[in-house]
PDB file of C-alpha atoms in Angstrom:
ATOM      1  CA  UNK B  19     182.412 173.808  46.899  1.00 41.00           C
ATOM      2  CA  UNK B  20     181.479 176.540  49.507  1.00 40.00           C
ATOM      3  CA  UNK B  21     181.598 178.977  46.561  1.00 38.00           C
ATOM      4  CA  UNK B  22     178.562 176.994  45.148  1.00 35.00           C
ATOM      5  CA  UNK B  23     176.903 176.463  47.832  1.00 41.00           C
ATOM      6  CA  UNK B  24     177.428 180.512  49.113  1.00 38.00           C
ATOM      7  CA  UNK B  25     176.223 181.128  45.225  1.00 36.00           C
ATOM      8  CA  UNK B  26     173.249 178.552  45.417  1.00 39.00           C
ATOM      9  CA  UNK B  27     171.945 180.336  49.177  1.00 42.00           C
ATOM     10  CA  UNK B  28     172.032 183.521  47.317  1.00 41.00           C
ATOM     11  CA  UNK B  29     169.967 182.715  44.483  1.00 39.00           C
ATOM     12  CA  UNK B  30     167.402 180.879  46.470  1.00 40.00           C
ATOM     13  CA  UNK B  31     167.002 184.262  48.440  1.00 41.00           C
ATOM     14  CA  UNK B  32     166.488 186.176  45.691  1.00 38.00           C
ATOM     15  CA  UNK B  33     164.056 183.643  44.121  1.00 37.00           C
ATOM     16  CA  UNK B  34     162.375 183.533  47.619  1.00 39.00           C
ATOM     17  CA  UNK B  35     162.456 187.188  48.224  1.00 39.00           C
ATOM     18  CA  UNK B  36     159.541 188.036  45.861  1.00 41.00           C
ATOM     19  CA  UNK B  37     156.949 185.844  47.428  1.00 38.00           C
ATOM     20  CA  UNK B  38     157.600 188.090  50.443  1.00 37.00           C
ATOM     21  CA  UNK B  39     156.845 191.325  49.096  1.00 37.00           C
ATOM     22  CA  UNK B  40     153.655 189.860  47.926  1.00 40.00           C
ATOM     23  CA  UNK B  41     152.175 189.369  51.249  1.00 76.00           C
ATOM     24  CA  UNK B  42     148.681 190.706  51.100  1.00 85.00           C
ATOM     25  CA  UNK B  43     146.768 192.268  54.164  1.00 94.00           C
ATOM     26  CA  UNK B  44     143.359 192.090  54.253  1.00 97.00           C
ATOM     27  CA  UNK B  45     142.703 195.432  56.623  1.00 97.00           C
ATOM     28  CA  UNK B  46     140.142 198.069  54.613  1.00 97.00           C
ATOM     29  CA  UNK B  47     136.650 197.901  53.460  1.00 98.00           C
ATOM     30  CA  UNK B  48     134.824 195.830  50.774  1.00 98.00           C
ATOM     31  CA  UNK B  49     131.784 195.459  48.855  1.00 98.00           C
ATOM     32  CA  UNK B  50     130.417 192.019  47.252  1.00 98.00           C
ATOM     33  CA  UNK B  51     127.980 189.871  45.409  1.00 98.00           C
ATOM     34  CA  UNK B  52     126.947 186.052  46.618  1.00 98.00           C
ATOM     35  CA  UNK B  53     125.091 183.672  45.238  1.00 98.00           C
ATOM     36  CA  UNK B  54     124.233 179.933  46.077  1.00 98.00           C
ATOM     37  CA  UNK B  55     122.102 177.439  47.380  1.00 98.00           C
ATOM     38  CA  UNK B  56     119.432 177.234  50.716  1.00 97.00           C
ATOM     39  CA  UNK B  57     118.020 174.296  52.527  1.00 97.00           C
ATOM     40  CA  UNK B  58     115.413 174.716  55.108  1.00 97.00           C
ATOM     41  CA  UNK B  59     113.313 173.166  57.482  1.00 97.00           C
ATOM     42  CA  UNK B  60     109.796 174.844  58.865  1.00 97.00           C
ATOM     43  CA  UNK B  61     107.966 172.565  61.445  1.00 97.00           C
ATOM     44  CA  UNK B  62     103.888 172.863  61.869  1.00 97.00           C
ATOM     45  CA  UNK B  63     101.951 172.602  65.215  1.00 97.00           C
ATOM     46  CA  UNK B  64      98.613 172.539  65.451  1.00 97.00           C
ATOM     47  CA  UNK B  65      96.571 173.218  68.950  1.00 97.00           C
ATOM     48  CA  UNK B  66      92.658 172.742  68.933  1.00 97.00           C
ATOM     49  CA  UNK B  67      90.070 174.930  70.787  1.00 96.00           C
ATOM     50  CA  UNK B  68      86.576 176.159  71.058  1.00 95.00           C
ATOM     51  CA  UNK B  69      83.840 173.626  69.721  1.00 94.00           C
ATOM     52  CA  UNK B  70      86.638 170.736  68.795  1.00 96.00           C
ATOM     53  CA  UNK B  71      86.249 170.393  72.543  1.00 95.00           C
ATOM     54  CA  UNK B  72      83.086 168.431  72.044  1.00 94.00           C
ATOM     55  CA  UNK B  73      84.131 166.322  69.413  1.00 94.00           C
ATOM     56  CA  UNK B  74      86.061 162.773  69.954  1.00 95.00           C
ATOM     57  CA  UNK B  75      89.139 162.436  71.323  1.00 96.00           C
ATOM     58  CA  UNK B  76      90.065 160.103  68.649  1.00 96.00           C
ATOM     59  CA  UNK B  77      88.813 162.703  65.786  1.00 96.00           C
ATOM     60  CA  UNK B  78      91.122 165.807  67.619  1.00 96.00           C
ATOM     61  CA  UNK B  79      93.876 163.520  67.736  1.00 96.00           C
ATOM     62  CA  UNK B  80      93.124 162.497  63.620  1.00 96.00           C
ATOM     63  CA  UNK B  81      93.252 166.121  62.884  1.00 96.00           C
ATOM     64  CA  UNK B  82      96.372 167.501  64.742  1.00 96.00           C
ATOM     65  CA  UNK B  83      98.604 164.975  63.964  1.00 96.00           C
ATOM     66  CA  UNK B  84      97.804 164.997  60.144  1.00 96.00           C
ATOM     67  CA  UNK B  85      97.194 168.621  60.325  1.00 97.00           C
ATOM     68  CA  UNK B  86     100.948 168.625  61.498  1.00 96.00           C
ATOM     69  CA  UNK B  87     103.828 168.888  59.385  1.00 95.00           C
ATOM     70  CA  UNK B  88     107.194 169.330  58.239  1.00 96.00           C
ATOM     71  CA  UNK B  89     108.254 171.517  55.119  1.00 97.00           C
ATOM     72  CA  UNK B  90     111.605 171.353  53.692  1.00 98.00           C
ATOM     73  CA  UNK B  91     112.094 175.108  51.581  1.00 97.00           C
ATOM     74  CA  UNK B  92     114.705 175.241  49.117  1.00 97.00           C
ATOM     75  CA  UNK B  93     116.184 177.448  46.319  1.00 97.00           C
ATOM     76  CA  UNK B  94     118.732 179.730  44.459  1.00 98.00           C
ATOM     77  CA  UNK B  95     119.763 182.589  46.568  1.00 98.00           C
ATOM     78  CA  UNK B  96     121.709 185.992  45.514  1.00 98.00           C
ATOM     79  CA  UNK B  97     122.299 189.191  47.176  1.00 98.00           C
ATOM     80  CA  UNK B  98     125.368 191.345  47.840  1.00 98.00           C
ATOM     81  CA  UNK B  99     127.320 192.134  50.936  1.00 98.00           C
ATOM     82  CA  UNK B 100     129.618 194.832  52.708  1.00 98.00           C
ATOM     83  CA  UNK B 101     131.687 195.531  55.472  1.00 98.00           C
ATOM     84  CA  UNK B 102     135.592 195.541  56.925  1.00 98.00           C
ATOM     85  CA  UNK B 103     138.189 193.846  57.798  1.00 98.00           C
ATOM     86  CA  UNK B 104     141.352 194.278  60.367  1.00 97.00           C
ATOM     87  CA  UNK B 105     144.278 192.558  60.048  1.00 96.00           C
ATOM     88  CA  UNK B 106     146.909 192.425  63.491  1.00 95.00           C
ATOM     89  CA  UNK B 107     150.094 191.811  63.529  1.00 90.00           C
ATOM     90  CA  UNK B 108     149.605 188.365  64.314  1.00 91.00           C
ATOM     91  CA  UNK B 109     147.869 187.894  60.979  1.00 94.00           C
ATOM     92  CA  UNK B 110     144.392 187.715  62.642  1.00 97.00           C
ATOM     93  CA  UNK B 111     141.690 189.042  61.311  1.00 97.00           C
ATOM     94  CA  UNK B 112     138.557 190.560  62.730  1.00 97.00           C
ATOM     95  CA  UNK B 113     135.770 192.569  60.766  1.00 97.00           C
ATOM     96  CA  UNK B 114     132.079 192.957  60.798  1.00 98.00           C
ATOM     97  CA  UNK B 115     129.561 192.354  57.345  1.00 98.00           C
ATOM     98  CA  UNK B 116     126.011 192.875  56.503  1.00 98.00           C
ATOM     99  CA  UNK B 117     124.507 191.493  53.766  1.00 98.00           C
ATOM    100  CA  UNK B 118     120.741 190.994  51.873  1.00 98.00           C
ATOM    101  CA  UNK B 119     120.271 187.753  50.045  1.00 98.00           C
ATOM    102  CA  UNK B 120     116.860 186.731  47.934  1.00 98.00           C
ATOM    103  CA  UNK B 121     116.361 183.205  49.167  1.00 97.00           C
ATOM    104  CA  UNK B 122     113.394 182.136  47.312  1.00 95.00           C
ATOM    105  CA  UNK B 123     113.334 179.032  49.378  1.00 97.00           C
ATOM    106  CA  UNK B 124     109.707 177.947  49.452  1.00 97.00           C
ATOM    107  CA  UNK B 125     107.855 174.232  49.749  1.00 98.00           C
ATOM    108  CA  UNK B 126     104.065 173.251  49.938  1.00 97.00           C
ATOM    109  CA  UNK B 127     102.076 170.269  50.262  1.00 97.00           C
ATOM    110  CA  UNK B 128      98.232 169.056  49.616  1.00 96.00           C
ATOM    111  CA  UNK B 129      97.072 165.729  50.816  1.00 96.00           C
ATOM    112  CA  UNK B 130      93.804 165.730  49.031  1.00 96.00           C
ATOM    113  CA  UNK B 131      90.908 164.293  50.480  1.00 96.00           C
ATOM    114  CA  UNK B 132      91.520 161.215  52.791  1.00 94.00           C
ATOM    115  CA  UNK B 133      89.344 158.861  54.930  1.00 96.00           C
ATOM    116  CA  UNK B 134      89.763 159.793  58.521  1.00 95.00           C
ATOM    117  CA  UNK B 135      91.100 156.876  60.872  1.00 93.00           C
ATOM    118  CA  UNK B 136      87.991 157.611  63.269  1.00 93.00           C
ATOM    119  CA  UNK B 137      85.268 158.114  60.759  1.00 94.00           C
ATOM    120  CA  UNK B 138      85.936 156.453  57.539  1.00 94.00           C
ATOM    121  CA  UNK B 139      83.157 158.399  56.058  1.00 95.00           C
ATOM    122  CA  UNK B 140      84.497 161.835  57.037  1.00 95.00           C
ATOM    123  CA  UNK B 141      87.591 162.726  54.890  1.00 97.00           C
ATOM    124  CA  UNK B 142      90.255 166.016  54.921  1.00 96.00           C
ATOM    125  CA  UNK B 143      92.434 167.668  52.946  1.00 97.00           C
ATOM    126  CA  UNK B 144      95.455 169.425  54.763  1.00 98.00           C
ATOM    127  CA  UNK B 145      97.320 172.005  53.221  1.00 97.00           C
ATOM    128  CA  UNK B 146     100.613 173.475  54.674  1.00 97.00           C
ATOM    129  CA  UNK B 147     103.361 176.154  53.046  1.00 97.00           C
ATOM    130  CA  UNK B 148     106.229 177.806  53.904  1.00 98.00           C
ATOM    131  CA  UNK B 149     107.645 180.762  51.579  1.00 98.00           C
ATOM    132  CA  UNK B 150     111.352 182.699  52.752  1.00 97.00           C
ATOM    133  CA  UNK B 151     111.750 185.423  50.714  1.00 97.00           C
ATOM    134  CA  UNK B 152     114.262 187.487  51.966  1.00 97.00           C
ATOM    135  CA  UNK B 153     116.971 187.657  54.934  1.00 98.00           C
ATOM    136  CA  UNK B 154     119.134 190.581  56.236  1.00 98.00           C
ATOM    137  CA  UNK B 155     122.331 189.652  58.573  1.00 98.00           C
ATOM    138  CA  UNK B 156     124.623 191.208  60.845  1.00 98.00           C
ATOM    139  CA  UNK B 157     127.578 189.490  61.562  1.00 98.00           C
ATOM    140  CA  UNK B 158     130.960 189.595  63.131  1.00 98.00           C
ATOM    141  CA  UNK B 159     133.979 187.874  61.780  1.00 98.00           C
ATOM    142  CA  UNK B 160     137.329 186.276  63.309  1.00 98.00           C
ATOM    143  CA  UNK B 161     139.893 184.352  61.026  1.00 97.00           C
ATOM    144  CA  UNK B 162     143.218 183.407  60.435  1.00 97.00           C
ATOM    145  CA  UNK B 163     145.260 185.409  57.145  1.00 96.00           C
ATOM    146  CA  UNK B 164     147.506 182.783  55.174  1.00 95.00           C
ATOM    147  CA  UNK B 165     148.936 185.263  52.696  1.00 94.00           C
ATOM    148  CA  UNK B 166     146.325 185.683  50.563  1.00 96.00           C
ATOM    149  CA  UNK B 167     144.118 183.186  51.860  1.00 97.00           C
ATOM    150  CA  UNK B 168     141.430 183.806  54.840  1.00 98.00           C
ATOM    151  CA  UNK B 169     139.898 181.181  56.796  1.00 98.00           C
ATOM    152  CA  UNK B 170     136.776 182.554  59.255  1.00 98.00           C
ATOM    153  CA  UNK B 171     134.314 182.155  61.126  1.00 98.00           C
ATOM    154  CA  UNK B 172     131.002 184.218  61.458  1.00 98.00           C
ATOM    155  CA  UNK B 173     128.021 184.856  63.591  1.00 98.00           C
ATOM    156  CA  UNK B 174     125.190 187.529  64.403  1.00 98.00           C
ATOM    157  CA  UNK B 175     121.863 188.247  64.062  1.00 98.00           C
ATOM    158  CA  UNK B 176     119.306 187.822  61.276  1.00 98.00           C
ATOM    159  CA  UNK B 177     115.973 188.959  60.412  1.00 98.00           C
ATOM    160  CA  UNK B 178     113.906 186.884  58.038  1.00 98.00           C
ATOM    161  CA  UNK B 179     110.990 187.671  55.653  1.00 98.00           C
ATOM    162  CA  UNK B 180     108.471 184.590  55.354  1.00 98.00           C
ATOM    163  CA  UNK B 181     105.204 183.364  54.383  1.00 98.00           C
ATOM    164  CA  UNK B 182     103.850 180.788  55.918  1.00 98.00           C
ATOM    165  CA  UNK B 183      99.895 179.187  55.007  1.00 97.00           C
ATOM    166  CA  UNK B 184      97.955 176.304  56.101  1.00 97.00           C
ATOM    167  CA  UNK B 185      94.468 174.966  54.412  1.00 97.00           C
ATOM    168  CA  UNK B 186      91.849 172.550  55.877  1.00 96.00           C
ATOM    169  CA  UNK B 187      88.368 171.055  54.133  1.00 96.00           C
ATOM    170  CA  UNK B 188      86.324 167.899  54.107  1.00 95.00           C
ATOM    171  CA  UNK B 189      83.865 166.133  52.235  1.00 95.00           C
ATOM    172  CA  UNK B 190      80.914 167.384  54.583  1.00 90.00           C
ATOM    173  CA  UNK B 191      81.747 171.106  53.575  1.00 93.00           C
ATOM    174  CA  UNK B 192      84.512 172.025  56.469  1.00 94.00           C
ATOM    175  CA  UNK B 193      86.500 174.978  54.013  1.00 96.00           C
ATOM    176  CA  UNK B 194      89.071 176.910  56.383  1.00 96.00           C
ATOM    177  CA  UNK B 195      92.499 178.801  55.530  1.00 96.00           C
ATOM    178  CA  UNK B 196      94.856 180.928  57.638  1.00 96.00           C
ATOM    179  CA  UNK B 197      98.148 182.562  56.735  1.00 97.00           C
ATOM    180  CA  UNK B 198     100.441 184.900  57.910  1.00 97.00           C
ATOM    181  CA  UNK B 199     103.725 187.081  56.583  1.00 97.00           C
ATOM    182  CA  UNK B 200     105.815 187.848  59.201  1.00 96.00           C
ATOM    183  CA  UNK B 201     109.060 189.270  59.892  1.00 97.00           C
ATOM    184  CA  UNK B 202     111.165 186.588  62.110  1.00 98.00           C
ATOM    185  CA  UNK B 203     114.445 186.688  63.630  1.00 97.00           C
ATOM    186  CA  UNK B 204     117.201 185.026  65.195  1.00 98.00           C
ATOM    187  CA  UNK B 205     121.111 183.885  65.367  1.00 98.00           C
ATOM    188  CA  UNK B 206     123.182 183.302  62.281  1.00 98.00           C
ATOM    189  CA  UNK B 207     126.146 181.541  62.672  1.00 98.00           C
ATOM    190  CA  UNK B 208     128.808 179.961  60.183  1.00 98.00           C
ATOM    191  CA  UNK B 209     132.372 180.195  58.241  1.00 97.00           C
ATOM    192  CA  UNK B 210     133.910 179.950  54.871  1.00 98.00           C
ATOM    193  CA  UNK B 211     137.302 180.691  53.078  1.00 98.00           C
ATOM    194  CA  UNK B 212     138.444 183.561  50.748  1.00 98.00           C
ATOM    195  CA  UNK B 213     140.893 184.181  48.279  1.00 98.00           C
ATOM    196  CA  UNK B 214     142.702 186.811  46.876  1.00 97.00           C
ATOM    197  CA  UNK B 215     143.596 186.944  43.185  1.00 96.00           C
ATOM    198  CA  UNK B 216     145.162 190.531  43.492  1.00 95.00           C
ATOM    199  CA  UNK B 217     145.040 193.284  46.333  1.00 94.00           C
ATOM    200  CA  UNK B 218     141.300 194.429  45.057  1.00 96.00           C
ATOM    201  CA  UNK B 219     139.743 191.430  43.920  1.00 97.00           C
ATOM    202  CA  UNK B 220     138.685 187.710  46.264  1.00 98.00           C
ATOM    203  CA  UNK B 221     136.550 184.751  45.930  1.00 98.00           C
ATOM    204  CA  UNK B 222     135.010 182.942  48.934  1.00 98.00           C
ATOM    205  CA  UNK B 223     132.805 180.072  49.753  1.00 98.00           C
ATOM    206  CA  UNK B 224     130.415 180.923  52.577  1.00 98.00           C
ATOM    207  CA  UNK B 225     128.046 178.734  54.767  1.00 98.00           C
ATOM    208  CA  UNK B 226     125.615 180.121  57.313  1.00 98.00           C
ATOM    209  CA  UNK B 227     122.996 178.567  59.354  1.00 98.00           C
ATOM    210  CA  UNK B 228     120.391 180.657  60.980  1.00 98.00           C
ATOM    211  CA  UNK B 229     117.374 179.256  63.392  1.00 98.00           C
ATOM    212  CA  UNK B 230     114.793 182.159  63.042  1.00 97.00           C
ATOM    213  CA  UNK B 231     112.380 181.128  66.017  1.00 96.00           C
ATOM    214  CA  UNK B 232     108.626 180.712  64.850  1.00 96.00           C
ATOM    215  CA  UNK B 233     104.932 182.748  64.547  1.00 97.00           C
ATOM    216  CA  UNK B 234     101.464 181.682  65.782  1.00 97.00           C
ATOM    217  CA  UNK B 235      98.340 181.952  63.061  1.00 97.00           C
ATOM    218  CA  UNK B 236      94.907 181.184  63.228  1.00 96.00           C
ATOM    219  CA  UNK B 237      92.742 179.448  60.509  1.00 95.00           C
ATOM    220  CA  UNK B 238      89.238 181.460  59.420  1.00 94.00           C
ATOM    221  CA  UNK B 239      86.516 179.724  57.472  1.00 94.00           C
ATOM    222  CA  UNK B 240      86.322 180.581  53.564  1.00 95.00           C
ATOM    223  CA  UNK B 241      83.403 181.235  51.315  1.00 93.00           C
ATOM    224  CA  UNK B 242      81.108 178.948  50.940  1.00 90.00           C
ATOM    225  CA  UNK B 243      82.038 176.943  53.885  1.00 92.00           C
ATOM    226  CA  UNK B 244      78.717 175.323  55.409  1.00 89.00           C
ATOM    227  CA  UNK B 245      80.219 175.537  58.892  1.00 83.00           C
ATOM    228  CA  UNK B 246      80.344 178.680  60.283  1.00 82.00           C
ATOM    229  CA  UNK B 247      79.384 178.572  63.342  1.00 77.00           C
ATOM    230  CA  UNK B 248      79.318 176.843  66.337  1.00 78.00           C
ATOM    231  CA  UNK B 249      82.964 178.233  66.007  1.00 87.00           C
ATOM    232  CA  UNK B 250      86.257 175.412  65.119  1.00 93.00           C
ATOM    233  CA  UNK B 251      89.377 177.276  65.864  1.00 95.00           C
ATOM    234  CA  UNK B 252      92.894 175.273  64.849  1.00 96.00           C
ATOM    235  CA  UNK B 253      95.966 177.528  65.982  1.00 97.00           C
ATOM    236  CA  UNK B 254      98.985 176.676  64.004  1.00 97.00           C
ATOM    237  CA  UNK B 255     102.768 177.479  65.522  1.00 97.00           C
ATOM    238  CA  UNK B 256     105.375 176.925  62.288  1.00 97.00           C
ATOM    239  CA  UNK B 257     109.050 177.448  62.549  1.00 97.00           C
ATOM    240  CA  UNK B 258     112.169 177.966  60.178  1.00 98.00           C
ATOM    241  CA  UNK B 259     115.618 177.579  60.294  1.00 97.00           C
ATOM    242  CA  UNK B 260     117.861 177.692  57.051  1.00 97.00           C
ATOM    243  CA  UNK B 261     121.217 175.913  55.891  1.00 98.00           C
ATOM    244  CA  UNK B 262     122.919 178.886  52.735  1.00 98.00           C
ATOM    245  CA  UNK B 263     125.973 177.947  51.101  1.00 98.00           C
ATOM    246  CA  UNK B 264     127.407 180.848  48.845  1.00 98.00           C
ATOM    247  CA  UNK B 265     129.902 181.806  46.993  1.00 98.00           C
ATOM    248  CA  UNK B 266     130.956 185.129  46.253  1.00 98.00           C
ATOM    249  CA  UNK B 267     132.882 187.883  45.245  1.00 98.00           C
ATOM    250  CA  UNK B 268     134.632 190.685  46.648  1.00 98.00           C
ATOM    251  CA  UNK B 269     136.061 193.882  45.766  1.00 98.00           C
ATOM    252  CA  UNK B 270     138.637 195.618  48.325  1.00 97.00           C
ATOM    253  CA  UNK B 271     139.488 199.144  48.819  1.00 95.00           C
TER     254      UNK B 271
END
């Protein structure tokens, strides 16, 4: 009986002993594609100045709170990525990545021409938009190695590419537009999980939120707009902040 069981120990080491010498480490550099889905949300503010000054209180308080809005961009992303990993002793592991991801994550809205609480007879049509076109990240990573399974979690900086447009008209001839493209930035934070199928080749699934602070633009009256002057000026202050999940692939060297 001890025979068997000395026999049994043995065999279950060498079955065991494989697995071992299969251990992955996850120090070196790598290079990647990603592709996925973005949710976003770009908030509208609208301050009004110069001649609104003399209309009613009840008509400024009409306009900026329709004029106000919310815009929820989505879309398909895909870029690529790059960067290093570290692996201690302790199988933690700390790298850095940068990566460039399309997010054609846009949303828009017209109300068309509606009766104005204060003056039935005076009716506007607000337009707002927000387009994200690109984003660029830098971003540390800390995790946990499981064999051949990673478990992080991220965070940097980011620097966003966006379009953002607002319209305003009414029935009496009021034709106004403003829009800017501007370059915003701010924190990126998230995690994800990767696996490895062999030492060069791992999958992940990656989520990142990023809050990219806001821009300031300025409407300007359009051709063919019978008010001109005295001057209407509506300053607009929109935001955006995104939610990417990804997946993606990476190859190790």
């Amino acid at each position: 009986m001890k025979k068997f069981s000395l026999i049994s120990a043995s065999a279950a080491a060498m079955i065991a002993s494989p697995a071992f010498a299969q251990d992955s480490n996850w120090t070196g550099p790598y290079v990647g594609v990603q592709a996925g889905y973005g949710t976003g949300s770009s908030d509208t503010d609208v301050a009004l100045s110069d001649t609104w000054t003399s209309e009613s209180q009840g008509l400024r308080d009409y306009v900026t709170s329709t004029f106000a809005d919310s815009r929820k961009p989505e879309g398909f992303n895909f870029g690529g990525q790059l960067g290093y990993n570290y692996q201690t002793a302790g199988n933690f592991v700390l790298g850095a990545e940068a990566d460039f991801t399309i997010l054609n994550a846009d949303d828009s809205r017209s109300t068309g021409l509606v009766p104005t609480t204060p003056f039935p007879s005076l009716s506007y049509n607000f337009g707002n938009g927000v387009d994200a076109k690109h984003m660029f990240s830098l971003r540390a990573r800390a995790g946990v190695a499981m064999d051949k399974t990673l478990i992080y979690a991220s965070g940097g900086w980011a620097w966003t590419k966006a379009e953002f447009a607002a319209t305003m008209s009414s029935n009496g001839g009021y034709d106004k537009a403003g829009s800017t493209k501007k370059t915003l930035d701010g924190f990126i934070i998230g995690g994800g999980v990767e696996h490895k199928f062999s030492d060069t080749v791992s999958a992940r699934l990656d989520y990142a939120y990023t809050d990219q602070g806001g821009t300031s633009y300025v409407t300007g009256y359009l051709p063919g707009s019978t008010f001109v002057t005295p001057a209407y000026t509506e300053t607009l202050r929109q935001d955006l902040d995104m939610h990417l999940i990804r997946v993606g692939l990476n190859f190790h060297f």
